[in-house]
XYZ file of C-alpha atoms in Angstrom:
546
model
C 117.978 29.275 215.128
C 114.188 28.314 214.104
C 113.562 27.512 210.663
C 111.462 30.610 210.181
C 114.203 32.984 211.906
C 116.654 31.440 209.826
C 114.325 31.705 206.227
C 114.171 35.660 207.434
C 118.011 36.085 207.502
C 118.075 36.890 203.949
C 115.940 38.946 201.296
C 114.900 37.312 197.886
C 117.175 38.474 195.364
C 120.086 38.606 197.790
C 123.200 36.647 196.060
C 123.288 33.468 198.351
C 126.146 31.195 196.423
C 129.133 32.675 194.229
C 131.318 30.459 192.541
C 134.187 31.531 190.552
C 136.612 29.514 188.237
C 135.814 26.523 189.667
C 138.076 23.508 188.591
C 137.491 19.982 189.839
C 139.658 16.847 189.123
C 138.737 13.045 189.339
C 141.019 10.199 189.848
C 140.911 7.472 187.341
C 143.276 5.364 184.899
C 145.948 6.167 187.691
C 145.833 9.895 187.477
C 144.154 13.252 188.132
C 141.886 14.068 185.169
C 139.732 17.304 184.827
C 135.986 17.238 185.385
C 135.130 21.010 185.847
C 137.183 23.198 183.862
C 136.977 26.929 185.226
C 133.078 27.344 185.483
C 131.154 30.233 187.079
C 127.960 30.222 189.017
C 125.821 32.721 190.783
C 122.720 32.029 192.579
C 120.289 34.172 194.273
C 117.865 33.443 197.117
C 114.430 32.524 195.836
C 115.807 31.553 192.400
C 116.317 28.240 190.885
C 119.097 27.264 188.534
C 118.824 24.800 185.981
C 122.105 22.591 185.181
C 121.601 20.545 181.948
C 123.837 18.672 179.694
C 124.305 15.428 178.622
C 125.493 12.281 180.676
C 129.112 12.989 182.128
C 128.969 16.679 181.489
C 129.992 17.507 184.864
C 126.289 18.542 186.208
C 126.189 16.570 189.455
C 129.909 17.323 190.265
C 129.552 21.087 190.062
C 125.982 21.082 191.931
C 127.813 18.839 194.657
C 130.705 21.456 194.712
C 128.198 24.028 195.445
C 127.637 22.548 198.824
C 131.431 22.510 199.552
C 131.370 18.720 198.474
C 133.108 16.445 196.288
C 132.525 12.589 195.560
C 135.471 10.247 196.699
C 138.115 10.461 194.074
C 137.247 13.845 193.195
C 139.116 17.050 194.404
C 138.675 20.992 194.195
C 142.082 22.321 192.728
C 141.277 26.015 192.333
C 138.538 28.775 192.513
C 136.182 29.996 195.185
C 132.613 28.838 196.508
C 131.245 31.531 198.972
C 127.944 30.605 200.672
C 126.442 33.261 202.354
C 129.722 34.863 203.045
C 131.393 31.290 204.108
C 134.279 30.282 201.868
C 133.567 26.693 201.489
C 136.819 25.704 199.776
C 138.589 26.848 202.911
C 136.000 25.934 205.256
C 136.861 22.839 207.799
C 134.844 19.717 207.485
C 133.329 20.665 210.975
C 132.190 23.941 209.625
C 130.681 22.184 206.409
C 128.833 19.640 208.374
C 127.361 22.241 210.471
C 125.791 23.473 207.079
C 124.892 20.018 205.468
C 121.295 18.923 206.362
C 120.477 22.322 207.898
C 121.292 25.349 205.811
C 121.995 23.265 202.655
C 120.264 19.923 201.525
C 120.422 17.378 198.855
C 118.050 15.495 196.916
C 119.872 12.480 195.127
C 119.161 11.032 191.778
C 118.964 7.453 193.391
C 116.572 7.400 196.293
C 117.153 3.750 196.835
C 120.844 4.012 197.333
C 120.384 6.934 199.881
C 118.182 5.362 202.541
C 119.033 3.154 205.410
C 117.121 -0.066 204.705
C 117.168 -0.863 208.580
C 115.466 2.529 209.639
C 111.735 3.582 209.233
C 111.344 6.345 206.501
C 110.035 8.973 209.208
C 112.978 8.612 211.177
C 115.446 9.425 208.553
C 113.276 12.240 207.322
C 113.569 13.979 210.515
C 117.030 13.055 211.454
C 119.108 16.032 210.256
C 116.470 18.576 211.528
C 116.511 17.084 214.899
C 120.170 16.551 214.952
C 120.739 20.134 214.061
C 118.369 21.242 217.079
C 115.728 22.879 214.375
C 112.923 21.213 216.047
C 112.166 18.418 218.505
C 111.520 15.271 217.511
C 107.619 15.119 217.581
C 107.098 18.509 216.102
C 109.832 17.460 213.350
C 107.565 14.536 212.600
C 104.350 16.177 212.561
C 106.016 18.474 209.768
C 107.071 15.557 208.022
C 103.543 14.236 207.844
C 102.288 17.483 206.278
C 105.222 17.298 203.617
C 104.083 13.682 202.808
C 100.827 15.116 202.371
C 101.931 18.108 200.287
C 104.076 15.797 198.081
C 100.858 13.732 197.562
C 102.185 10.446 199.246
C 99.450 7.812 200.071
C 98.482 7.423 203.721
C 100.716 10.603 204.980
C 100.024 9.836 208.382
C 101.432 6.366 208.419
C 103.573 5.877 205.519
C 106.815 7.009 207.387
C 106.403 3.952 209.669
C 107.575 1.601 206.515
C 110.763 0.902 205.483
C 112.079 1.934 202.469
C 111.739 -1.422 200.674
C 108.016 -1.271 201.378
C 107.239 1.597 199.132
C 107.663 2.174 195.317
C 110.768 3.882 193.720
C 108.774 6.776 192.889
C 107.238 6.864 196.631
C 110.847 6.423 197.970
C 111.763 9.606 195.978
C 109.152 11.873 197.141
C 110.226 11.048 200.713
C 113.561 12.034 200.235
C 112.410 15.373 198.892
C 110.318 15.671 202.194
C 113.527 14.973 204.227
C 115.627 17.770 202.001
C 112.608 20.085 202.726
C 112.487 19.196 206.427
C 114.889 21.500 207.749
C 113.562 24.427 205.329
C 117.105 24.834 203.841
C 118.685 28.154 202.301
C 120.071 26.172 199.417
C 118.755 22.766 197.865
C 120.596 20.848 195.262
C 118.101 18.881 193.333
C 120.080 15.999 191.311
C 117.534 14.206 189.115
C 114.817 14.247 191.606
C 111.833 13.403 189.243
C 113.945 10.742 187.147
C 112.139 7.789 188.949
C 108.562 9.465 188.886
C 105.744 8.635 186.555
C 104.021 11.703 184.728
C 101.561 12.159 187.103
C 103.359 11.934 190.326
C 106.075 14.158 188.698
C 103.539 17.151 187.960
C 102.695 16.814 191.986
C 106.521 16.848 192.873
C 107.278 19.738 190.600
C 104.555 21.772 192.068
C 105.462 21.101 195.451
C 108.935 21.859 194.918
C 108.178 25.024 193.170
C 105.820 25.854 195.864
C 108.583 25.347 198.835
C 111.110 27.504 196.708
C 108.545 30.256 196.612
C 107.401 29.979 200.110
C 110.508 29.810 202.116
C 112.690 32.103 199.843
C 115.043 28.963 199.452
C 117.386 28.802 196.144
C 117.814 25.478 194.562
C 120.237 24.057 192.035
C 118.124 21.875 189.593
C 120.204 19.298 188.055
C 118.260 17.553 184.927
C 118.590 16.044 181.248
C 114.914 16.360 181.034
C 114.419 19.797 178.915
C 110.775 20.158 179.465
C 111.012 19.680 183.223
C 113.881 22.326 183.414
C 111.523 24.711 181.800
C 108.995 24.408 184.407
C 111.194 24.981 187.315
C 114.238 27.319 186.347
C 114.451 31.083 186.311
C 117.941 30.441 184.763
C 119.381 27.777 182.484
C 123.182 26.885 182.618
C 124.281 24.276 179.675
C 127.491 22.095 180.497
C 129.356 20.138 178.201
C 132.888 18.291 179.001
C 132.843 20.298 182.161
C 132.688 23.639 180.582
C 129.779 26.166 180.291
C 128.359 26.419 176.868
C 125.993 29.193 177.720
C 123.994 30.608 180.430
C 120.878 32.836 179.981
C 117.237 33.120 181.547
C 115.049 30.312 181.060
C 112.492 31.792 178.766
C 115.218 33.425 176.652
C 116.830 30.039 176.037
C 113.853 27.929 175.427
C 112.866 30.592 172.751
C 116.287 31.196 171.036
C 119.224 29.312 172.405
C 122.476 30.689 170.847
C 124.799 27.792 170.649
C 124.515 24.809 168.083
C 125.078 22.169 170.828
C 122.263 23.898 173.024
C 120.258 23.726 169.785
C 120.811 20.044 169.353
C 119.592 19.473 173.186
C 116.304 21.504 172.142
C 115.885 19.212 169.216
C 112.737 16.709 169.166
C 113.327 13.112 169.486
C 112.799 12.002 165.689
C 113.075 8.331 166.539
C 110.064 6.384 165.654
C 108.992 2.668 165.387
C 106.013 1.546 163.027
C 104.065 -0.885 165.340
C 104.335 -4.280 163.926
C 101.411 -6.819 165.058
C 102.112 -10.490 166.015
C 100.219 -13.478 167.221
C 103.155 -15.143 168.031
C 103.406 -15.215 171.796
C 106.568 -15.477 173.775
C 105.616 -14.549 177.237
C 102.093 -14.132 178.772
C 101.162 -13.469 182.250
C 97.949 -15.167 183.051
C 95.310 -14.381 185.737
C 98.208 -13.283 188.322
C 97.484 -11.832 191.716
C 100.379 -11.036 193.919
C 101.416 -9.621 197.336
C 104.044 -8.930 199.482
C 104.404 -10.911 202.474
C 101.133 -11.132 204.091
C 100.103 -7.718 203.295
C 97.512 -6.740 200.914
C 97.387 -7.600 197.289
C 99.367 -5.393 195.092
C 98.520 -7.124 191.552
C 94.938 -8.092 190.693
C 93.970 -10.630 187.814
C 96.855 -9.329 185.535
C 96.733 -10.730 182.133
C 99.471 -9.435 179.586
C 100.626 -10.870 176.377
C 104.091 -10.107 174.832
C 104.637 -11.223 171.256
C 108.299 -12.544 170.052
C 110.409 -9.864 168.507
C 108.382 -7.015 169.677
C 108.167 -4.454 172.156
C 105.474 -4.281 174.747
C 105.487 -1.139 176.950
C 103.865 -0.948 180.279
C 102.914 2.583 181.674
C 101.347 3.721 184.868
C 101.982 5.764 188.078
C 104.118 4.850 190.694
C 102.689 2.020 192.539
C 100.406 0.679 189.890
C 102.176 -2.591 189.752
C 104.500 -2.092 186.717
C 107.839 -3.277 188.548
C 105.870 -5.637 190.653
C 104.750 -7.461 187.604
C 108.467 -7.516 186.255
C 109.446 -9.237 189.732
C 106.624 -11.918 189.202
C 108.065 -12.842 185.761
C 111.731 -12.897 186.891
C 110.645 -15.315 189.720
C 111.611 -12.833 192.416
C 107.818 -12.593 193.725
C 106.002 -15.824 193.480
C 102.312 -15.048 192.478
C 99.467 -16.063 194.925
C 97.409 -17.269 191.930
C 98.106 -17.539 188.067
C 101.294 -18.222 186.123
C 103.741 -16.999 183.682
C 104.028 -18.778 180.424
C 107.399 -18.742 178.359
C 107.313 -20.314 174.891
C 104.326 -21.967 175.675
C 105.516 -23.891 179.163
C 104.770 -22.619 182.334
C 107.663 -21.383 184.367
C 108.423 -22.377 187.906
C 107.063 -19.556 190.131
C 110.131 -19.137 192.420
C 113.657 -18.115 190.868
C 115.095 -20.941 192.653
C 113.216 -23.498 190.742
C 114.137 -22.138 187.190
C 116.866 -23.849 185.257
C 120.097 -21.916 183.888
C 118.767 -21.643 180.479
C 115.296 -20.470 181.726
C 117.261 -17.682 183.847
C 119.359 -16.712 180.720
C 116.494 -16.386 178.443
C 114.836 -13.575 180.736
C 116.934 -11.040 181.747
C 116.036 -7.785 183.832
C 117.553 -4.319 183.374
C 116.752 -2.546 186.845
C 115.727 1.174 187.502
C 118.412 1.810 189.881
C 121.767 1.299 188.079
C 123.426 2.415 192.030
C 122.127 -0.664 193.444
C 121.995 -3.188 190.740
C 125.922 -3.160 190.595
C 128.257 -4.299 193.202
C 130.432 -1.026 193.928
C 133.958 -3.068 194.594
C 133.659 -4.936 191.076
C 135.223 -3.270 188.157
C 133.245 -2.992 184.858
C 135.003 -5.943 183.355
C 133.994 -8.248 186.338
C 130.543 -6.855 186.279
C 129.638 -7.695 182.575
C 132.048 -10.741 182.682
C 130.137 -12.589 185.601
C 127.227 -13.580 183.118
C 129.738 -14.328 180.476
C 131.111 -17.089 182.857
C 127.942 -18.171 184.291
C 125.916 -18.752 181.080
C 128.492 -19.303 178.559
C 131.495 -20.423 180.096
C 133.959 -17.863 178.921
C 137.226 -17.043 180.565
C 140.396 -15.511 180.000
C 141.015 -13.328 176.765
C 137.873 -14.669 175.256
C 135.623 -13.063 177.959
C 137.921 -9.873 178.044
C 137.309 -9.466 174.169
C 133.627 -10.384 174.688
C 133.273 -7.371 177.212
C 135.227 -4.992 174.936
C 132.542 -5.859 172.336
C 129.548 -5.117 174.692
C 131.166 -2.185 175.616
C 131.616 -0.864 172.254
C 127.876 -1.738 171.547
C 126.846 0.544 174.466
C 129.051 3.279 173.100
C 131.764 3.208 175.847
C 135.685 2.724 174.793
C 137.731 0.039 176.509
C 139.155 2.720 179.266
C 135.993 1.713 181.075
C 137.054 -1.963 181.555
C 138.820 -1.551 184.966
C 136.853 1.504 186.264
C 134.550 1.052 189.402
C 130.968 2.239 189.291
C 131.636 5.262 191.508
C 134.138 6.308 188.849
C 131.389 6.708 186.398
C 127.936 8.985 185.825
C 124.777 7.831 186.279
C 124.073 7.394 182.639
C 127.286 5.467 181.981
C 126.215 3.147 185.115
C 123.092 2.474 183.477
C 124.721 1.576 180.163
C 126.979 -0.851 181.936
C 123.687 -2.444 183.202
C 122.361 -2.963 179.584
C 125.561 -4.651 178.515
C 125.237 -6.996 181.427
C 122.004 -7.885 180.393
C 123.174 -8.435 176.935
C 125.855 -10.530 177.768
C 123.490 -13.414 178.544
C 121.994 -13.271 175.070
C 118.613 -13.407 176.413
C 115.302 -13.777 174.277
C 113.459 -11.441 176.253
C 114.662 -8.544 178.360
C 112.729 -6.672 180.998
C 113.652 -3.002 180.771
C 112.732 -1.309 183.956
C 113.086 2.610 183.603
C 116.478 1.839 181.547
C 116.523 5.114 180.034
C 115.141 7.494 182.655
C 118.804 8.364 184.017
C 119.714 9.123 180.670
C 119.959 12.708 178.957
C 118.120 12.948 175.558
C 120.979 12.472 173.325
C 122.025 9.239 175.247
C 118.451 8.026 175.533
C 118.160 8.274 171.889
C 121.271 6.384 171.039
C 120.429 3.605 173.651
C 116.801 3.157 172.100
C 118.288 2.996 168.592
C 120.984 0.293 169.753
C 117.914 -1.745 171.604
C 115.924 -1.516 168.442
C 118.711 -2.633 166.309
C 119.624 -5.635 168.502
C 115.878 -6.396 168.125
C 115.892 -6.322 164.458
C 119.262 -8.431 164.171
C 118.664 -11.009 166.841
C 114.898 -10.948 167.323
C 114.939 -9.957 171.245
C 111.729 -9.200 172.939
C 111.636 -6.074 175.027
C 108.991 -5.424 178.112
C 109.582 -1.870 178.507
C 108.541 -0.402 181.857
C 108.492 3.518 181.893
C 106.942 6.327 182.775
C 108.382 8.435 179.668
C 105.465 8.752 176.908
C 107.867 9.888 174.410
C 109.976 6.564 174.654
C 106.575 4.564 174.626
C 105.636 6.590 171.277
C 109.507 5.843 169.833
C 109.758 2.145 170.284
C 106.517 0.379 171.154
C 104.561 -2.355 169.174
C 101.931 -2.590 172.007
C 101.453 -0.879 175.133
C 99.680 -1.843 178.529
C 98.302 0.885 181.131
C 98.279 -0.287 184.459
C 96.528 1.386 187.382
C 96.366 0.261 190.923
C 97.391 -3.303 190.166
C 94.948 -3.986 187.557
C 95.471 -3.825 183.631
C 93.060 -0.914 182.395
C 93.820 -1.530 178.828
C 96.182 -3.274 176.410
C 96.459 -2.921 172.551
C 98.478 -1.826 169.560
C 100.390 1.441 169.958
C 98.414 3.266 167.500
C 95.198 2.197 169.135
C 95.838 3.536 172.601
C 97.439 6.704 171.306
C 94.606 7.774 169.448
C 91.748 9.629 171.129
C 89.291 9.178 172.716
C 91.089 7.814 175.634
C 89.674 6.265 178.793
C 89.913 8.810 181.685
C 93.060 7.346 183.406
C 95.066 7.183 179.977
C 94.038 10.804 179.414
C 95.406 11.673 182.885
C 98.605 10.058 181.730
C 98.859 11.842 178.439
C 98.062 15.165 179.657
C 100.668 14.881 182.137
C 103.735 14.671 180.064
C 105.410 17.942 180.623
C 105.924 20.412 177.293
C 108.767 22.842 176.325
C 106.481 25.593 177.603
C 107.628 27.465 180.816
C 103.936 28.116 181.696
C 102.635 24.454 180.943
C 102.965 23.175 184.631
C 101.009 26.370 185.856
C 98.550 26.129 183.278
C 98.044 22.584 183.881
C 97.507 23.141 187.778
C 95.070 26.032 187.002
C 92.749 23.661 184.643
C 92.713 20.872 187.136
C 91.842 23.216 190.188
C 88.971 24.560 187.717
C 87.889 21.014 186.936
C 87.913 19.900 190.784
């Protein structure tokens, strides 16, 4: 069936997915434990259902089950899942595989863990469409380039010829969205699809997603912890907690008047705020750095950044602006072409292999993608224990006791000690990465989007923890983020980057006070608001201005 014919098979408003009394269990601690506890879900064609709740609530597990899929170590124990008349609980694997990548698509939270590093992006974008016979290879690739353009990817005609490691995290997430849209499915499950995106890119991707849903009569389940984003996308919102439904209602109704106390707590505005403290005691400085990947074009141009000791400097900018590349230069993963990195008044060796163990210990990094930053075959105890062994020589009971202390610091209990990464939620995995960095007892921690995978409640807890550690131990943070609320909450100074250059740097209060330079104005105006009409109004105002 062609894409057009397939999309005309149902009318807007027809029930596409109906789930009743779904119960799902997961295997951990040598037993089966309930994850989803009797949840109902109804989704109509052309409708977007927002699933929200804190980390571990069961959002991703429930969303995946709507495709008839469960993660390894999980099982559907009872209930029914009817997709356009097909019972996915009773369907064979062959029947479900015929739907996956054709009529049902998935956009994962971690694009970096979802792509094959050995294949070009465009080949992976069209693979499912071609395999299912929906389009020929040439036609599918032409369509993919149009999708790249619609998703505002740079060089849409040629970016598909790159490999996954040759694009930024935000660009890779948009390619994955194009992959899901390629077969024009009946149902798309979006699992935190804008988590890795800066605010300016997020606006374009949200508009593109909404356009696709409307144009092709597609139904979508939108899983997120970002309440302002779900306000722009969802027709209906379902709140989950501990695997149970808290409440469900039309989006506007819930945004205006949530009924349950738990939902009201999710809606509350973050109260965390740090008074900026100026300092001239510079612990880390990047001086006149140019950098490039391989023999390609330069991606950093004369970057100069000063980081005061015991303070938090946040680097903001859109995807591809050079934020994470700057972090790679600081850590020695990418030697600069020119310039140097100074630490405690001494120039650091440009390459990682040239640095001493103590230099490595004093600058730690928490990566954006927790999925790809941990060995999937190592337990939490082994992951956190490795830096304790390497830097501090701990072993045996002493090491185990310290691991348990670190788990307590990040608000996880001792039951996580023997868990594998696959047995944890996205937010829990990121917290383990934070604990691993803390284990080295560093002077500087580079935080690359460390809260982007966490819900608002957990975000606030993690940020409070990081601030407490800074106050107690004098740790310096270089915070790479696209979350302006996080920047306002924790920063002493802000660096704005654009196309590999530093646009401005200064105390938080100066940077966040009008009038703004043009690019800073664009960033701040792109922060979603808890108004379901915000995205539409923003698009209209920018169209009028252009």
